[in-house]
mmCIF file of C-alpha atoms in Angstrom:
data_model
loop_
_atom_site.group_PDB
_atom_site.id
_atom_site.type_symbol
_atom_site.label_atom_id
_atom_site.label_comp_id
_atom_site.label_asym_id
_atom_site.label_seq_id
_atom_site.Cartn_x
_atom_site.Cartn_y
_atom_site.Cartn_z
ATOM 1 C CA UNK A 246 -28.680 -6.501 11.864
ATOM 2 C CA UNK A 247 -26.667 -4.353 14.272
ATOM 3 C CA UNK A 248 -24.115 -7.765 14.947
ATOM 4 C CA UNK A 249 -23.818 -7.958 11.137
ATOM 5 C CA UNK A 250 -22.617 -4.296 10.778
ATOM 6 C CA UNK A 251 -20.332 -4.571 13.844
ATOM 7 C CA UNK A 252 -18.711 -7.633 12.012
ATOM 8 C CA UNK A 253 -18.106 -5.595 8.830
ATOM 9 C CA UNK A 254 -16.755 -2.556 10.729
ATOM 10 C CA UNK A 255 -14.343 -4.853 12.241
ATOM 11 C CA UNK A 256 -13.229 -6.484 8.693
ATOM 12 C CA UNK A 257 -12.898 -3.288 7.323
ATOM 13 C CA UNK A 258 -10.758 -1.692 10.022
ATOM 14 C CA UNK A 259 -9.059 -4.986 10.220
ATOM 15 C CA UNK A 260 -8.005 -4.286 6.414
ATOM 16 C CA UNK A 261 -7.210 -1.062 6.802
ATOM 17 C CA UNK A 262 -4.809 -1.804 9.608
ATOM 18 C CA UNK A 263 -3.334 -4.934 7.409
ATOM 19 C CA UNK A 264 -2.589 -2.201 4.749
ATOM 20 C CA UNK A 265 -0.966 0.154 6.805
ATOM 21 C CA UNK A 266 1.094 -2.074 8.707
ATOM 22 C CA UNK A 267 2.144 -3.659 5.045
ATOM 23 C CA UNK A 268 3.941 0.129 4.318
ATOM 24 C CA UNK A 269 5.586 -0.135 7.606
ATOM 25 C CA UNK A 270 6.786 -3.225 7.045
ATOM 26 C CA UNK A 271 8.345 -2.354 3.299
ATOM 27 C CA UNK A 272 9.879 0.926 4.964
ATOM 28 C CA UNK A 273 13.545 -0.936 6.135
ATOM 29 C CA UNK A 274 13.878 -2.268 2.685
ATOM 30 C CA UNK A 275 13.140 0.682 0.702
ATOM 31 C CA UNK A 276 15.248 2.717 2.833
ATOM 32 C CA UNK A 277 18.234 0.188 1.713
ATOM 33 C CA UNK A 278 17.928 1.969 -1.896
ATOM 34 C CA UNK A 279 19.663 4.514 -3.752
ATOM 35 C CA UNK A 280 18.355 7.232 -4.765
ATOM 36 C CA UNK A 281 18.179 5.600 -7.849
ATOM 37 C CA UNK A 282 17.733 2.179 -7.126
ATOM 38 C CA UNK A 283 14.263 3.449 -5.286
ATOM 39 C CA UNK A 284 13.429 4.888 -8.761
ATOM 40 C CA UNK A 285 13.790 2.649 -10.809
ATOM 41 C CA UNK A 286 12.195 -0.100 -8.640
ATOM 42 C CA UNK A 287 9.038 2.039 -7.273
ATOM 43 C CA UNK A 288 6.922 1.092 -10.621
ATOM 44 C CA UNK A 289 7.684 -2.355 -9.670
ATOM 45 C CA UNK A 290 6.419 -2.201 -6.334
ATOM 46 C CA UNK A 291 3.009 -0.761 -7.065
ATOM 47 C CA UNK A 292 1.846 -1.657 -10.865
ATOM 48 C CA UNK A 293 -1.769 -1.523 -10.651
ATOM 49 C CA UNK A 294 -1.990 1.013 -7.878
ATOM 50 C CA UNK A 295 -0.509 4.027 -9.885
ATOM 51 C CA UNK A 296 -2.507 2.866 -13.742
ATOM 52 C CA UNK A 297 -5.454 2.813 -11.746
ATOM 53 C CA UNK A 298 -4.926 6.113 -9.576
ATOM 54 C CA UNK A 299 -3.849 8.419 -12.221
ATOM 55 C CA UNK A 300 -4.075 6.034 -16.153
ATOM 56 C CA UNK A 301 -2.564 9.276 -18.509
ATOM 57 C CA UNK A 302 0.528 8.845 -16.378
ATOM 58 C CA UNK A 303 1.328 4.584 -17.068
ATOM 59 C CA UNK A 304 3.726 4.929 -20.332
#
């Protein structure tokens, strides 16, 4: 039992990390944009993430 729940600590942190390192990674290429460029692409980026984080918001 305690090997099983060290595994899934490790997958979780694992994803975590994987996650993290994905918003470094997008950082050089966002930083590229214009002001407006970055605006008008951000909804692109992240579709799901901001209907399901705040859904009276998604036009």
């Amino acid at each position: 039992m305690f090997q099983a729940l060290e595994i899934l600590t490790v997958l979780i942190v694992a994803v975590a990390m994987a996650l993290a390192l994905a918003h470094a990674l997008e950082l050089p290429g966002k930083m590229r944009l214009s002001k407006e460029q970055y605006l008008a692409v951000q909804p692109i980026y992240y579709p799901g993430f901001t209907s399901a984080v705040s859904p009276s918001r998604s036009a």
